[in-house]
């Protein structure tokens, strides 16, 4: 028996952004129907590398946030595209990975 | 050489629950022998969708917690079943994913 | 269309350590060229099991930190080896998993 038994595959989207940009990501989540999320505030960190980012570099002292959203793949695809657009104009990174959940109806 | 070289596959179980329910999850972890965990307190967020959850909806202002546990697959299966039972009566979500660890004896 | 479309596979390395040991991990990240990271401070938790760890057990009241770094596989391999060495002398755990990112140049 594997751990996936009775669980449903979803995409977990983790976004590290400035605290000031949480509202923009939330609006996007709502617009794509992925209304649920988990927010870890007061996160620190250093910009992921430097010379490619120009003015989009995180400053270590900025208050950042880690926002976690989960969505089925068909809904994740437009959400990822939207977040990518948001991040084109803001510092931040997005990590997408596979996860399995017990109550898939929460994320549809 | 892949990153898995010398690492051992485990299940990472992430649970977002009310701060008040952390004790119940910890008891369950202890009962299944998965005594180690990491706890991120003071997490916020909005319930994963609304209309399916009824009274089990998170309120955004509730203080939630993100609890991370890691276990080998054989131990993860009963743990996942137990958490699912807990979550049947409480707001919360569980994400299960694959991860690889360097000191597997810590999680057995 | 899958969620991976346009995303690049990377390794996500999550490390739970004492707050006092964050500096040592950061130095290692810098030395391997993985300069970016996300840091969640003030994390709690109980040592991952007990009897194998001896003096390397977390005390629940210690202030721990969760450090998240992302790197391409070729860079992740030496980084994982270095973290393993660090953890041989300190309490802490490391979880490595696959993730997909939108801006791979940030992590190279």
XYZ file of C-alpha atoms in Angstrom:
324
model
C 0.000 0.000 0.000
C 1.423 3.362 -0.947
C 0.831 6.667 0.756
C -1.172 7.858 -2.266
C -4.007 5.444 -1.484
C -7.146 7.552 -1.154
C -5.279 10.795 -1.742
C -5.610 13.049 -4.780
C -2.717 14.581 -6.692
C -2.600 18.374 -6.674
C -0.094 21.108 -7.396
C 1.379 22.985 -4.466
C 2.367 26.515 -5.391
C 4.663 28.311 -2.973
C 5.359 31.983 -3.543
C 7.876 34.126 -1.661
C 7.027 37.795 -2.104
C 7.170 41.116 -0.352
C 4.508 41.453 2.288
C 3.162 44.409 0.292
C 2.465 42.149 -2.669
C 0.375 39.564 -0.841
C -2.820 41.390 -1.806
C -2.033 41.161 -5.519
C -1.425 37.418 -5.282
C -4.619 36.933 -3.289
C -6.646 38.735 -5.924
C -5.179 36.459 -8.542
C -5.974 33.386 -6.467
C -9.561 34.518 -6.112
C -9.866 35.275 -9.822
C -8.732 31.766 -10.747
C -11.018 30.177 -8.185
C -8.261 29.004 -5.862
C -9.554 30.885 -2.884
C -7.787 28.957 -0.148
C -4.228 29.604 0.882
C -1.862 29.516 3.818
C 0.253 32.527 4.637
C 3.481 32.565 6.645
C 4.307 36.201 7.354
C 7.500 37.812 8.574
C 9.686 35.556 6.517
C 13.246 36.690 5.812
C 15.789 35.743 3.240
C 18.148 36.951 0.659
C 17.312 37.463 -2.992
C 17.857 34.444 -5.128
C 21.101 35.496 -6.726
C 21.897 38.999 -7.684
C 23.100 40.006 -11.050
C 20.156 38.718 -13.029
C 17.601 40.456 -10.889
C 18.597 44.110 -11.095
C 16.138 46.151 -9.084
C 14.047 43.071 -8.387
C 16.462 41.877 -5.719
C 15.102 41.197 -2.280
C 16.751 43.174 0.443
C 17.392 40.935 3.396
C 15.623 43.275 5.744
C 12.395 43.409 3.815
C 9.485 41.624 5.402
C 8.609 38.864 3.059
C 5.791 36.369 3.058
C 5.517 32.733 2.043
C 2.133 32.006 0.510
C 1.095 28.400 -0.112
C -1.787 27.518 -2.424
C -2.943 24.127 -3.639
C -4.915 23.518 -6.821
C -5.714 20.733 -9.268
C -3.501 20.754 -12.338
C -6.086 22.261 -14.706
C -6.557 25.197 -12.388
C -2.873 25.436 -11.496
C -1.788 26.096 -15.078
C -3.511 29.504 -15.456
C -2.664 30.372 -11.864
C 1.041 29.724 -12.497
C 0.851 31.857 -15.650
C -0.747 34.688 -13.685
C 1.797 34.534 -10.883
C 4.576 34.561 -13.406
C 3.186 37.800 -14.836
C 2.967 39.306 -11.358
C 6.563 38.311 -10.633
C 7.794 39.885 -13.857
C 7.273 43.248 -12.164
C 8.064 42.356 -8.591
C 10.796 40.595 -6.634
C 9.812 37.110 -5.655
C 10.084 33.476 -6.481
C 7.612 30.675 -7.106
C 8.131 26.968 -6.450
C 5.646 24.446 -7.844
C 5.617 20.840 -6.708
C 3.378 17.802 -6.609
C 1.463 16.998 -3.475
C -1.372 14.710 -2.461
C -4.378 15.799 -0.426
C -7.115 14.016 1.440
C -10.040 16.325 0.668
C -9.758 17.262 -2.994
C -13.123 19.054 -2.992
C -11.528 21.809 -0.887
C -9.206 22.740 -3.707
C -11.537 22.669 -6.699
C 24.907 11.694 -10.008
C 21.437 12.605 -8.826
C 20.504 14.423 -5.687
C 19.014 11.205 -4.255
C 22.460 9.627 -3.903
C 22.805 8.651 -0.260
C 19.387 10.051 0.651
C 16.345 8.028 1.720
C 12.821 8.530 0.414
C 10.264 9.545 3.018
C 6.797 11.053 3.127
C 6.486 14.669 4.206
C 3.137 15.370 5.819
C 2.176 19.030 6.167
C -0.917 19.882 8.164
C -2.529 23.311 8.467
C -4.778 23.404 11.528
C -6.065 25.691 14.206
C -3.467 26.385 16.860
C -5.890 24.783 19.334
C -5.708 21.477 17.477
C -1.933 21.112 17.490
C -2.087 19.020 20.656
C -4.412 16.467 19.060
C -2.103 16.059 16.072
C 0.927 15.721 18.326
C -0.742 12.956 20.292
C -1.455 11.148 17.068
C 2.151 11.577 15.929
C 3.393 10.126 19.186
C 0.949 7.203 19.017
C 2.192 6.230 15.557
C 5.828 6.567 16.574
C 6.515 9.666 14.498
C 7.603 11.754 17.428
C 9.527 14.427 15.558
C 7.903 17.409 13.925
C 8.441 21.030 13.019
C 5.854 23.618 13.950
C 5.350 27.015 12.335
C 2.927 28.948 14.534
C 0.972 32.103 13.860
C 0.212 31.141 10.310
C -2.690 32.862 8.580
C -4.802 32.023 5.606
C -8.192 31.597 4.250
C -10.133 28.340 4.266
C -9.612 26.227 1.246
C -12.774 27.107 -0.563
C -16.009 27.673 1.144
C -19.172 25.976 0.160
C -18.010 22.430 0.704
C -16.739 23.049 4.171
C -19.760 24.356 6.060
C -18.749 25.084 9.618
C -15.308 23.654 9.028
C -14.193 26.813 7.253
C -11.137 28.624 8.519
C -11.738 32.194 9.485
C -8.913 34.330 8.218
C -8.303 35.784 11.636
C -7.859 32.479 13.373
C -4.350 31.667 14.458
C -3.376 28.625 12.492
C -0.325 26.431 12.618
C 1.635 24.559 9.976
C 2.954 21.278 11.310
C 5.499 19.308 9.292
C 6.207 15.637 9.999
C 8.348 13.182 8.062
C 7.936 9.408 8.165
C 8.802 6.346 6.116
C 5.967 5.163 3.910
C 4.929 2.218 6.091
C 4.532 4.506 9.064
C 3.026 7.335 7.019
C 0.038 5.296 5.883
C -1.574 4.873 9.341
C -0.550 8.402 10.272
C -2.309 9.817 7.212
C -5.407 7.764 8.071
C -5.384 9.130 11.612
C -4.961 12.730 10.515
C -7.786 12.293 8.072
C -10.034 11.207 10.933
C -8.972 14.214 12.993
C -9.684 16.541 10.080
C -13.141 15.081 9.589
C -14.160 16.971 12.714
C -11.948 20.024 12.449
C -11.045 22.656 9.887
C -7.704 21.992 8.310
C -5.891 20.585 5.348
C -3.179 17.998 4.860
C -0.617 17.874 2.046
C 1.492 14.754 1.567
C 4.548 14.739 -0.683
C 7.714 12.805 -1.339
C 10.950 14.005 0.137
C 14.454 12.642 0.650
C 16.353 12.841 3.909
C 19.945 12.338 4.934
C 19.454 10.662 8.316
C 16.630 8.165 7.893
C 17.125 6.722 11.380
C 15.698 9.970 12.793
C 12.340 9.252 11.241
C 11.890 5.566 11.979
C -0.852 20.670 -20.712
C 0.952 19.886 -17.511
C 1.970 22.288 -14.810
C 5.641 21.806 -15.742
C 5.185 23.627 -19.045
C 7.717 26.454 -19.074
C 8.986 25.611 -15.604
C 12.435 24.232 -14.763
C 13.125 21.355 -12.403
C 15.178 22.234 -9.346
C 15.948 20.735 -5.953
C 14.313 22.319 -2.923
C 16.426 21.881 0.193
C 14.689 22.519 3.495
C 16.783 22.566 6.647
C 15.501 22.767 10.219
C 18.270 23.933 12.534
C 18.909 25.899 15.674
C 18.662 29.611 15.108
C 22.316 29.815 16.163
C 23.360 27.613 13.263
C 21.731 29.659 10.502
C 24.981 31.542 9.907
C 26.918 28.342 9.241
C 24.346 27.184 6.693
C 24.338 30.584 5.013
C 28.114 30.502 4.639
C 27.846 27.117 3.024
C 25.124 28.355 0.665
C 27.305 31.262 -0.362
C 30.346 29.032 -0.866
C 28.423 26.754 -3.230
C 26.982 29.706 -5.133
C 23.415 29.214 -3.939
C 23.129 32.666 -2.469
C 19.356 32.929 -2.288
C 17.271 31.462 0.475
C 14.110 31.942 2.465
C 14.212 31.862 6.237
C 11.305 31.160 8.581
C 12.466 32.023 12.098
C 10.953 31.197 15.440
C 9.975 27.716 14.388
C 9.312 25.149 17.101
C 9.262 21.415 17.149
C 10.474 18.321 18.784
C 13.593 16.429 17.776
C 13.004 13.825 15.157
C 13.004 10.825 17.403
C 15.250 10.480 20.369
C 17.368 7.491 20.997
C 19.443 7.708 17.857
C 20.316 11.326 18.349
C 22.028 11.470 21.724
C 23.067 15.008 22.436
C 21.936 16.123 18.998
C 18.309 16.172 20.090
C 16.334 19.367 19.689
C 14.903 20.703 22.875
C 11.348 21.805 22.244
C 12.021 25.202 23.763
C 14.948 26.010 21.532
C 14.323 28.565 18.826
C 14.670 26.789 15.549
C 14.663 28.046 11.997
C 13.430 26.607 8.717
C 15.713 27.577 5.858
C 14.612 26.935 2.275
C 17.076 26.975 -0.616
C 16.557 26.031 -4.247
C 19.302 24.946 -6.616
C 19.751 23.043 -9.869
C 20.706 19.416 -9.365
C 24.397 19.818 -10.230
C 24.755 22.507 -7.591
C 22.458 20.759 -5.116
C 24.662 17.675 -4.865
C 27.692 19.391 -3.242
C 25.367 21.589 -1.182
C 23.590 18.531 0.223
C 26.965 16.959 1.024
C 28.052 20.106 2.838
C 24.842 20.369 4.847
C 25.161 16.732 5.798
C 28.604 17.457 7.224
C 27.257 20.432 9.157
C 24.435 18.325 10.565
C 26.844 15.621 11.693
C 27.865 17.993 14.481
C 24.601 19.805 15.099
C 20.971 18.949 15.733
C 18.866 19.411 12.666
C 17.214 17.723 9.738
C 17.296 18.229 5.992
C 14.526 17.423 3.514
C 15.257 17.456 -0.213
C 12.489 17.397 -2.794
C 11.841 18.180 -6.420
C 10.256 21.462 -7.339
C 9.710 23.478 -10.495
C 10.472 27.171 -10.818
C 9.615 29.872 -13.307
C 12.869 31.829 -13.314
C 15.689 29.294 -13.334
C 18.359 31.968 -13.816
C 17.716 33.091 -10.219
C 18.963 29.792 -8.889
C 22.053 29.192 -10.988
